[in-house]
Amino acid sequence: MRTFLILLLLYPFAEIAALVALADHFGGLAVFVFVVLSSLLGLWMLRNQQIGALFTLGSVMRQGERVSLYSLLWPLRYLLAGVLFLIPGVISDLAAVLLLLPFKGPNIAVNARGAAGGGHSSADNDVIDGEYTRVDKETPSDRRLH
């Protein structure tokens, strides 16, 4: 926990050092434009968060029964990348780009009810288990007797 706190305190200094090094190499105006454009990109991503949900839905529809865990987490990754783009700095922008890369994670089996895991095979999809009781409709003459 102590190392996390130290890294959290050193992060702003690392961002400033990276921006100063870039400004020394490319010029101050170019780095300023880069920071403004990356912040605008982050703002645009946060405003259009629905796109992440649509990407996830499209991925689930294309893959059928096998769904990647990373594709299910796509909206969360997209949101976090937008926040990281909003933070001015190079390190946060690199982390945002890494979050947006299409990593292929482990597959999760999805059964017919849509729940993860699964004890049913795909052959059982057309069978519905359950109990029923027959209820006859009352005729108007039956209603008068009650």
XYZ file of C-alpha atoms in Angstrom, residues 33-142:
110
model
C -1.715 21.329 -29.191
C -1.162 17.635 -28.413
C -2.468 18.052 -24.855
C -5.512 20.045 -26.009
C -6.362 17.532 -28.764
C -5.998 14.547 -26.444
C -8.264 16.251 -23.890
C -10.846 16.926 -26.597
C -10.628 13.285 -27.659
C -11.248 12.203 -24.055
C -14.216 14.549 -23.787
C -15.644 13.203 -27.048
C -15.187 9.616 -25.831
C -16.996 10.329 -22.581
C -19.859 12.033 -24.401
C -20.211 9.096 -26.806
C -20.000 6.311 -24.240
C -22.904 4.511 -25.914
C -20.534 3.503 -28.711
C -18.708 1.238 -26.261
C -21.931 -0.521 -25.368
C -22.769 -0.959 -29.053
C -19.326 -2.442 -29.722
C -19.866 -4.926 -26.908
C -23.309 -5.899 -28.164
C -21.993 -6.373 -31.701
C -19.141 -8.521 -30.431
C -21.480 -10.733 -28.418
C -23.798 -11.148 -31.411
C -20.930 -12.107 -33.732
C -19.334 -14.602 -31.361
C -22.452 -16.575 -30.558
C -21.966 -18.783 -27.503
C -18.323 -17.904 -26.810
C -17.904 -14.437 -25.310
C -14.555 -12.897 -24.410
C -14.235 -11.459 -20.917
C -12.329 -8.486 -22.307
C -15.101 -7.743 -24.794
C -17.604 -7.687 -21.931
C -15.404 -5.161 -20.142
C -15.094 -2.983 -23.261
C -17.470 -0.199 -22.056
C -15.510 0.095 -18.806
C -12.197 0.177 -20.686
C -13.590 2.783 -23.100
C -14.779 4.973 -20.211
C -11.461 4.713 -18.373
C -9.562 5.518 -21.578
C -11.692 8.645 -22.014
C -10.878 9.773 -18.483
C -7.170 9.100 -19.049
C -7.233 11.143 -22.270
C -8.765 14.027 -20.316
C -5.821 14.086 -17.902
C -3.095 16.232 -19.481
C 0.063 14.229 -19.992
C 1.833 11.670 -22.085
C 1.840 8.756 -19.640
C -1.936 8.885 -19.185
C -2.400 9.046 -22.976
C -0.217 5.964 -23.442
C -2.231 4.122 -20.793
C -5.458 5.136 -22.583
C -4.152 3.823 -25.903
C -3.199 0.529 -24.222
C -6.732 0.238 -22.854
C -8.181 0.690 -26.330
C -6.083 -2.059 -27.921
C -8.196 -5.097 -28.849
C -6.759 -7.745 -26.539
C -8.226 -11.229 -26.841
C -8.969 -12.621 -23.406
C -10.248 -15.956 -22.141
C -13.609 -17.104 -23.443
C -16.648 -17.543 -21.247
C -19.289 -20.123 -22.182
C -22.786 -18.660 -22.261
C -25.782 -20.979 -21.969
C -29.247 -20.471 -23.457
C -30.465 -18.327 -20.553
C -27.573 -15.897 -21.059
C -25.793 -16.694 -17.800
C -22.090 -17.432 -17.719
C -20.861 -20.888 -16.914
C -23.292 -23.457 -18.126
C -24.467 -26.917 -17.311
C -26.578 -27.216 -20.450
C -25.327 -28.042 -23.895
C -26.540 -26.356 -27.054
C -28.777 -29.397 -27.769
C -30.901 -28.552 -24.706
C -31.821 -25.079 -25.992
C -35.260 -26.108 -27.296
C -36.388 -27.786 -24.031
C -38.115 -25.781 -21.313
C -38.307 -27.449 -17.913
C -41.192 -26.587 -15.652
C -44.440 -27.578 -13.977
C -47.962 -26.658 -14.910
C -51.511 -27.015 -13.625
C -54.607 -26.965 -15.770
C -57.132 -24.267 -14.996
C -60.519 -24.549 -16.729
C -62.474 -21.425 -17.515
C -65.609 -20.888 -15.489
C -68.879 -20.746 -17.378
C -71.486 -18.113 -16.505
C -73.646 -20.801 -14.831
C -70.691 -21.752 -12.519
